[in-house]
Amino acid sequence: APTVSEVWRLEEVLAMIEDEYELVIIDTPPSINALTRTAWVASDRVVLVTEPALYSVIAADRARRAISEISAKLSPRLSLYGFVVNRLRQQSHEHDYRLNELREMFGDLLLQPYFEERAAVQQSTGAARPIHSWPADGAAEIAKGFDWLLAGVMADFEREAPKRERVNVIGRTMRGQSSPIAEIVSSEDIQLTAEPQQETRRSRKKKRWFSRR
């Protein structure tokens, strides 16, 4: 099992550079191992990919409980955004049954659209090309679904209320305390005042970082 320091290593690195990016996506293996947990600790939202199959449903529920545990014990800002259903076969009675099971288990956490099993995904992956530029039939529909999911995640960040500060000894980062999208303002929104300049998130992170050394 990873040590406490190892679990927070990715979070510490991202906290130093996050102001340079609007969104950071961390791709993890389909298993709950040390690498996956480290990525979850460094994240604000988790999107889990599942399939309408027996063992995938069981694994999805196990992942949900693991995320809840990490949120409760390590990173209060972490939350499960939802489940993406992948490789769905519309004509399969087994898939229909498992899809209904997923709906009953996760309710509104089951995200739309559901992605049907398409050769275009494997083809574009094998060619190391994004699905948005792949010319095969069905690729445009899949790309539109990905765009829809991304828009939902970004909208969720915009609605995000300020998070409560961590109160335990492991609370070493300021990430997730406010909406990253709300801090991106245009020049028209900036007002010149005589008030002292407030301390930035980056300066707070640097203080946190160097205070540990």
PDB file of C-alpha atoms in Angstrom:
ATOM      1  CA  ALA A   1       0.000   0.000   0.000  1.00  0.00           C
ATOM      2  CA  PRO A   2       1.272   3.519  -0.718  1.00  0.00           C
ATOM      3  CA  THR A   3       2.348   5.748   2.141  1.00  0.00           C
ATOM      4  CA  VAL A   4       0.521   8.982   2.948  1.00  0.00           C
ATOM      5  CA  SER A   5       3.310  10.965   1.292  1.00  0.00           C
ATOM      6  CA  GLU A   6       3.087   8.872  -1.879  1.00  0.00           C
ATOM      7  CA  VAL A   7      -0.689   9.250  -2.106  1.00  0.00           C
ATOM      8  CA  TRP A   8      -0.346  13.053  -2.106  1.00  0.00           C
ATOM      9  CA  ARG A   9       2.582  13.254  -4.532  1.00  0.00           C
ATOM     10  CA  LEU A  10       0.547  13.876  -7.700  1.00  0.00           C
ATOM     11  CA  GLU A  11      -1.677  16.383  -5.898  1.00  0.00           C
ATOM     12  CA  GLU A  12       1.358  18.389  -4.817  1.00  0.00           C
ATOM     13  CA  VAL A  13       2.706  18.579  -8.348  1.00  0.00           C
ATOM     14  CA  LEU A  14      -0.641  19.586  -9.860  1.00  0.00           C
ATOM     15  CA  ALA A  15      -1.182  22.221  -7.181  1.00  0.00           C
ATOM     16  CA  MET A  16       1.941  24.018  -8.409  1.00  0.00           C
ATOM     17  CA  ILE A  17       0.875  24.223 -12.057  1.00  0.00           C
ATOM     18  CA  GLU A  18      -2.921  24.138 -12.046  1.00  0.00           C
ATOM     19  CA  ASP A  19      -3.320  27.876 -12.641  1.00  0.00           C
ATOM     20  CA  GLU A  20      -1.798  27.356 -16.082  1.00  0.00           C
ATOM     21  CA  TYR A  21      -4.599  25.025 -17.214  1.00  0.00           C
ATOM     22  CA  GLU A  22      -8.374  25.281 -17.367  1.00  0.00           C
ATOM     23  CA  LEU A  23      -8.831  21.526 -17.054  1.00  0.00           C
ATOM     24  CA  VAL A  24      -6.559  18.566 -16.310  1.00  0.00           C
ATOM     25  CA  ILE A  25      -7.787  15.076 -17.216  1.00  0.00           C
ATOM     26  CA  ILE A  26      -6.133  12.113 -15.498  1.00  0.00           C
ATOM     27  CA  ASP A  27      -6.650   8.760 -17.177  1.00  0.00           C
ATOM     28  CA  THR A  28      -6.322   5.754 -14.901  1.00  0.00           C
ATOM     29  CA  PRO A  29      -6.386   1.972 -15.380  1.00  0.00           C
ATOM     30  CA  PRO A  30      -9.716   0.168 -14.829  1.00  0.00           C
ATOM     31  CA  SER A  31      -8.740  -1.067 -11.382  1.00  0.00           C
ATOM     32  CA  ILE A  32      -8.623   0.329  -7.850  1.00  0.00           C
ATOM     33  CA  ASN A  33      -4.891   0.216  -7.280  1.00  0.00           C
ATOM     34  CA  ALA A  34      -2.370   2.638  -5.769  1.00  0.00           C
ATOM     35  CA  LEU A  35      -2.061   4.664  -8.988  1.00  0.00           C
ATOM     36  CA  THR A  36      -5.820   5.073  -9.259  1.00  0.00           C
ATOM     37  CA  ARG A  37      -6.178   6.169  -5.641  1.00  0.00           C
ATOM     38  CA  THR A  38      -3.345   8.676  -6.062  1.00  0.00           C
ATOM     39  CA  ALA A  39      -5.145  10.134  -9.079  1.00  0.00           C
ATOM     40  CA  TRP A  40      -8.433  10.363  -7.170  1.00  0.00           C
ATOM     41  CA  VAL A  41      -6.790  12.226  -4.298  1.00  0.00           C
ATOM     42  CA  ALA A  42      -5.490  14.781  -6.835  1.00  0.00           C
ATOM     43  CA  SER A  43      -8.911  15.214  -8.478  1.00  0.00           C
ATOM     44  CA  ASP A  44     -12.025  17.276  -7.947  1.00  0.00           C
ATOM     45  CA  ARG A  45     -14.359  15.015  -9.944  1.00  0.00           C
ATOM     46  CA  VAL A  46     -14.260  11.383 -11.022  1.00  0.00           C
ATOM     47  CA  VAL A  47     -16.011   9.975 -14.079  1.00  0.00           C
ATOM     48  CA  LEU A  48     -16.201   6.185 -13.979  1.00  0.00           C
ATOM     49  CA  VAL A  49     -16.581   4.134 -17.159  1.00  0.00           C
ATOM     50  CA  THR A  50     -18.559   0.930 -16.873  1.00  0.00           C
ATOM     51  CA  GLU A  51     -20.201  -1.648 -19.108  1.00  0.00           C
ATOM     52  CA  PRO A  52     -23.623  -3.337 -18.876  1.00  0.00           C
ATOM     53  CA  ALA A  53     -22.164  -6.620 -17.652  1.00  0.00           C
ATOM     54  CA  LEU A  54     -22.325  -8.427 -14.312  1.00  0.00           C
ATOM     55  CA  TYR A  55     -18.738  -7.967 -13.149  1.00  0.00           C
ATOM     56  CA  SER A  56     -18.600  -4.390 -14.457  1.00  0.00           C
ATOM     57  CA  VAL A  57     -21.652  -3.490 -12.368  1.00  0.00           C
ATOM     58  CA  ILE A  58     -20.042  -4.996  -9.278  1.00  0.00           C
ATOM     59  CA  ALA A  59     -16.781  -3.138  -9.971  1.00  0.00           C
ATOM     60  CA  ALA A  60     -18.646   0.147 -10.474  1.00  0.00           C
ATOM     61  CA  ASP A  61     -20.296  -0.126  -7.067  1.00  0.00           C
ATOM     62  CA  ARG A  62     -16.955  -0.992  -5.471  1.00  0.00           C
ATOM     63  CA  ALA A  63     -15.366   2.078  -7.089  1.00  0.00           C
ATOM     64  CA  ARG A  64     -18.180   4.314  -5.842  1.00  0.00           C
ATOM     65  CA  ARG A  65     -17.617   3.135  -2.279  1.00  0.00           C
ATOM     66  CA  ALA A  66     -13.840   3.654  -2.612  1.00  0.00           C
ATOM     67  CA  ILE A  67     -14.350   7.226  -3.819  1.00  0.00           C
ATOM     68  CA  SER A  68     -16.705   7.932  -0.915  1.00  0.00           C
ATOM     69  CA  GLU A  69     -14.080   6.633   1.510  1.00  0.00           C
ATOM     70  CA  ILE A  70     -11.328   8.812   0.027  1.00  0.00           C
ATOM     71  CA  SER A  71     -13.617  11.844   0.069  1.00  0.00           C
ATOM     72  CA  ALA A  72     -14.506  11.256   3.720  1.00  0.00           C
ATOM     73  CA  LYS A  73     -11.001  10.511   4.992  1.00  0.00           C
ATOM     74  CA  LEU A  74      -8.536  12.324   2.714  1.00  0.00           C
ATOM     75  CA  SER A  75      -9.964  14.753   0.187  1.00  0.00           C
ATOM     76  CA  PRO A  76     -13.356  16.312   1.002  1.00  0.00           C
ATOM     77  CA  ARG A  77     -13.521  18.181  -2.310  1.00  0.00           C
ATOM     78  CA  LEU A  78     -13.451  14.900  -4.268  1.00  0.00           C
ATOM     79  CA  SER A  79     -16.806  13.765  -5.620  1.00  0.00           C
ATOM     80  CA  LEU A  80     -18.131  11.239  -8.088  1.00  0.00           C
ATOM     81  CA  TYR A  81     -19.509  13.079 -11.114  1.00  0.00           C
ATOM     82  CA  GLY A  82     -21.121   9.992 -12.599  1.00  0.00           C
ATOM     83  CA  PHE A  83     -20.915   6.779 -14.591  1.00  0.00           C
ATOM     84  CA  VAL A  84     -20.455   6.519 -18.355  1.00  0.00           C
ATOM     85  CA  VAL A  85     -21.966   3.407 -19.937  1.00  0.00           C
ATOM     86  CA  ASN A  86     -19.673   2.072 -22.652  1.00  0.00           C
ATOM     87  CA  ARG A  87     -19.850  -0.735 -25.245  1.00  0.00           C
ATOM     88  CA  LEU A  88     -23.617  -1.025 -25.049  1.00  0.00           C
ATOM     89  CA  ARG A  89     -25.308  -3.488 -27.433  1.00  0.00           C
ATOM     90  CA  GLN A  90     -28.899  -2.428 -27.941  1.00  0.00           C
ATOM     91  CA  GLN A  91     -30.086  -5.848 -29.135  1.00  0.00           C
ATOM     92  CA  SER A  92     -28.683  -7.713 -26.127  1.00  0.00           C
ATOM     93  CA  HIS A  93     -31.207  -8.757 -23.474  1.00  0.00           C
ATOM     94  CA  GLU A  94     -28.346  -9.147 -20.995  1.00  0.00           C
ATOM     95  CA  HIS A  95     -27.239  -5.565 -21.637  1.00  0.00           C
ATOM     96  CA  ASP A  96     -30.802  -4.313 -21.212  1.00  0.00           C
ATOM     97  CA  TYR A  97     -31.071  -6.096 -17.883  1.00  0.00           C
ATOM     98  CA  ARG A  98     -27.711  -4.800 -16.622  1.00  0.00           C
ATOM     99  CA  LEU A  99     -28.483  -1.267 -17.831  1.00  0.00           C
ATOM    100  CA  ASN A 100     -31.684  -1.267 -15.785  1.00  0.00           C
ATOM    101  CA  GLU A 101     -29.670  -2.562 -12.856  1.00  0.00           C
ATOM    102  CA  LEU A 102     -27.237   0.347 -13.237  1.00  0.00           C
ATOM    103  CA  ARG A 103     -30.160   2.797 -13.321  1.00  0.00           C
ATOM    104  CA  GLU A 104     -31.573   1.344 -10.110  1.00  0.00           C
ATOM    105  CA  MET A 105     -28.194   1.432  -8.353  1.00  0.00           C
ATOM    106  CA  PHE A 106     -26.905   4.837  -9.429  1.00  0.00           C
ATOM    107  CA  GLY A 107     -29.950   6.840 -10.509  1.00  0.00           C
ATOM    108  CA  ASP A 108     -28.995  10.312 -11.742  1.00  0.00           C
ATOM    109  CA  LEU A 109     -25.303   9.418 -11.550  1.00  0.00           C
ATOM    110  CA  LEU A 110     -25.755   7.374 -14.717  1.00  0.00           C
ATOM    111  CA  LEU A 111     -24.723   9.872 -17.376  1.00  0.00           C
ATOM    112  CA  GLN A 112     -26.163  10.377 -20.820  1.00  0.00           C
ATOM    113  CA  PRO A 113     -25.534   9.503 -23.567  1.00  0.00           C
ATOM    114  CA  TYR A 114     -24.853   5.776 -23.439  1.00  0.00           C
ATOM    115  CA  PHE A 115     -22.082   4.771 -25.827  1.00  0.00           C
ATOM    116  CA  GLU A 116     -22.829   1.836 -28.067  1.00  0.00           C
ATOM    117  CA  GLU A 117     -20.135  -0.596 -29.094  1.00  0.00           C
ATOM    118  CA  ARG A 118     -18.607   0.884 -32.253  1.00  0.00           C
ATOM    119  CA  ALA A 119     -15.593  -0.204 -34.298  1.00  0.00           C
ATOM    120  CA  ALA A 120     -14.688   3.460 -34.821  1.00  0.00           C
ATOM    121  CA  VAL A 121     -13.425   3.766 -31.244  1.00  0.00           C
ATOM    122  CA  GLN A 122     -11.016   0.845 -31.556  1.00  0.00           C
ATOM    123  CA  GLN A 123      -9.930   2.006 -35.000  1.00  0.00           C
ATOM    124  CA  SER A 124      -9.144   5.571 -33.947  1.00  0.00           C
ATOM    125  CA  THR A 125      -7.354   4.328 -30.822  1.00  0.00           C
ATOM    126  CA  GLY A 126      -5.255   1.911 -32.855  1.00  0.00           C
ATOM    127  CA  ALA A 127      -4.351   4.698 -35.270  1.00  0.00           C
ATOM    128  CA  ALA A 128      -3.489   7.062 -32.385  1.00  0.00           C
ATOM    129  CA  ARG A 129      -5.960   9.639 -33.685  1.00  0.00           C
ATOM    130  CA  PRO A 130      -8.719  11.465 -31.813  1.00  0.00           C
ATOM    131  CA  ILE A 131     -12.250  10.270 -32.449  1.00  0.00           C
ATOM    132  CA  HIS A 132     -13.182  13.809 -33.522  1.00  0.00           C
ATOM    133  CA  SER A 133     -11.027  13.496 -36.652  1.00  0.00           C
ATOM    134  CA  TRP A 134     -11.728   9.851 -37.467  1.00  0.00           C
ATOM    135  CA  PRO A 135     -13.633   9.466 -40.775  1.00  0.00           C
ATOM    136  CA  ALA A 136     -15.453   6.197 -40.026  1.00  0.00           C
ATOM    137  CA  ASP A 137     -19.231   5.892 -39.698  1.00  0.00           C
ATOM    138  CA  GLY A 138     -20.442   6.681 -36.211  1.00  0.00           C
ATOM    139  CA  ALA A 139     -17.313   8.590 -35.161  1.00  0.00           C
ATOM    140  CA  ALA A 140     -19.061  11.975 -35.318  1.00  0.00           C
ATOM    141  CA  GLU A 141     -21.858  10.716 -33.068  1.00  0.00           C
ATOM    142  CA  ILE A 142     -19.383   9.402 -30.511  1.00  0.00           C
ATOM    143  CA  ALA A 143     -17.425  12.674 -30.611  1.00  0.00           C
ATOM    144  CA  LYS A 144     -20.636  14.601 -29.981  1.00  0.00           C
ATOM    145  CA  GLY A 145     -21.306  12.412 -26.952  1.00  0.00           C
ATOM    146  CA  PHE A 146     -17.836  13.126 -25.561  1.00  0.00           C
ATOM    147  CA  ASP A 147     -18.384  16.860 -26.082  1.00  0.00           C
ATOM    148  CA  TRP A 148     -21.688  16.609 -24.221  1.00  0.00           C
ATOM    149  CA  LEU A 149     -20.018  14.946 -21.236  1.00  0.00           C
ATOM    150  CA  LEU A 150     -17.232  17.525 -21.168  1.00  0.00           C
ATOM    151  CA  ALA A 151     -19.734  20.388 -21.259  1.00  0.00           C
ATOM    152  CA  GLY A 152     -21.552  18.847 -18.305  1.00  0.00           C
ATOM    153  CA  VAL A 153     -18.364  18.561 -16.234  1.00  0.00           C
ATOM    154  CA  MET A 154     -17.377  22.158 -16.969  1.00  0.00           C
ATOM    155  CA  ALA A 155     -20.863  23.390 -16.079  1.00  0.00           C
ATOM    156  CA  ASP A 156     -20.624  21.472 -12.802  1.00  0.00           C
ATOM    157  CA  PHE A 157     -17.422  23.331 -11.955  1.00  0.00           C
ATOM    158  CA  GLU A 158     -19.099  26.658 -12.680  1.00  0.00           C
ATOM    159  CA  ARG A 159     -21.916  25.809 -10.268  1.00  0.00           C
ATOM    160  CA  GLU A 160     -19.522  24.608  -7.613  1.00  0.00           C
ATOM    161  CA  ALA A 161     -19.893  26.222  -4.220  1.00  0.00           C
ATOM    162  CA  PRO A 162     -16.785  27.008  -2.118  1.00  0.00           C
ATOM    163  CA  LYS A 163     -15.500  23.879  -0.440  1.00  0.00           C
ATOM    164  CA  ARG A 164     -14.905  23.563   3.267  1.00  0.00           C
ATOM    165  CA  GLU A 165     -11.289  23.608   4.332  1.00  0.00           C
ATOM    166  CA  ARG A 166      -9.636  20.403   5.449  1.00  0.00           C
ATOM    167  CA  VAL A 167      -9.239  20.136   9.179  1.00  0.00           C
ATOM    168  CA  ASN A 168      -6.920  17.167   9.556  1.00  0.00           C
ATOM    169  CA  VAL A 169      -3.164  16.916   9.342  1.00  0.00           C
ATOM    170  CA  ILE A 170      -3.321  15.577   5.790  1.00  0.00           C
ATOM    171  CA  GLY A 171      -5.052  18.728   4.516  1.00  0.00           C
ATOM    172  CA  ARG A 172      -2.037  20.209   2.767  1.00  0.00           C
ATOM    173  CA  THR A 173      -3.479  21.698  -0.381  1.00  0.00           C
ATOM    174  CA  MET A 174      -5.757  24.566  -1.321  1.00  0.00           C
ATOM    175  CA  ARG A 175      -6.980  22.969  -4.551  1.00  0.00           C
ATOM    176  CA  GLY A 176     -10.726  22.716  -4.879  1.00  0.00           C
ATOM    177  CA  GLN A 177     -11.521  25.522  -2.421  1.00  0.00           C
ATOM    178  CA  SER A 178     -13.199  27.566  -5.166  1.00  0.00           C
ATOM    179  CA  SER A 179     -14.392  27.146  -8.719  1.00  0.00           C
ATOM    180  CA  PRO A 180     -11.462  27.157 -11.202  1.00  0.00           C
ATOM    181  CA  ILE A 181     -13.740  28.416 -13.957  1.00  0.00           C
ATOM    182  CA  ALA A 182     -15.044  31.370 -11.945  1.00  0.00           C
ATOM    183  CA  GLU A 183     -11.518  32.672 -11.574  1.00  0.00           C
ATOM    184  CA  ILE A 184     -11.102  33.024 -15.343  1.00  0.00           C
ATOM    185  CA  VAL A 185     -12.456  36.531 -15.932  1.00  0.00           C
ATOM    186  CA  SER A 186     -12.256  38.899 -18.888  1.00  0.00           C
ATOM    187  CA  SER A 187     -10.537  42.263 -18.745  1.00  0.00           C
ATOM    188  CA  GLU A 188     -13.963  43.979 -18.672  1.00  0.00           C
ATOM    189  CA  ASP A 189     -14.727  42.258 -15.368  1.00  0.00           C
ATOM    190  CA  ILE A 190     -11.603  43.567 -13.621  1.00  0.00           C
ATOM    191  CA  GLN A 191     -12.173  46.681 -11.472  1.00  0.00           C
ATOM    192  CA  LEU A 192      -9.339  48.909 -10.362  1.00  0.00           C
ATOM    193  CA  THR A 193      -9.554  49.673  -6.649  1.00  0.00           C
ATOM    194  CA  ALA A 194      -7.300  51.015  -3.956  1.00  0.00           C
ATOM    195  CA  GLU A 195      -7.773  47.953  -1.806  1.00  0.00           C
ATOM    196  CA  PRO A 196      -4.740  45.787  -1.024  1.00  0.00           C
ATOM    197  CA  GLN A 197      -4.220  42.926  -3.442  1.00  0.00           C
ATOM    198  CA  GLN A 198      -5.492  39.660  -2.048  1.00  0.00           C
ATOM    199  CA  GLU A 199      -3.235  36.702  -1.706  1.00  0.00           C
ATOM    200  CA  THR A 200      -3.512  34.456  -4.774  1.00  0.00           C
ATOM    201  CA  ARG A 201      -4.126  30.726  -4.733  1.00  0.00           C
ATOM    202  CA  ARG A 202      -0.675  30.133  -6.188  1.00  0.00           C
ATOM    203  CA  SER A 203       1.057  32.096  -3.416  1.00  0.00           C
ATOM    204  CA  ARG A 204      -0.920  30.167  -0.814  1.00  0.00           C
ATOM    205  CA  LYS A 205       0.143  26.905  -2.421  1.00  0.00           C
ATOM    206  CA  LYS A 206       3.777  27.980  -2.423  1.00  0.00           C
ATOM    207  CA  LYS A 207       3.553  28.818   1.274  1.00  0.00           C
ATOM    208  CA  ARG A 208       2.011  25.427   1.925  1.00  0.00           C
ATOM    209  CA  TRP A 209       4.635  23.693  -0.189  1.00  0.00           C
ATOM    210  CA  PHE A 210       7.688  25.338   1.384  1.00  0.00           C
ATOM    211  CA  SER A 211       6.315  25.171   4.917  1.00  0.00           C
ATOM    212  CA  ARG A 212       6.544  21.387   4.680  1.00  0.00           C
ATOM    213  CA  ARG A 213      10.253  21.438   3.914  1.00  0.00           C
TER     214      ARG A 213
END
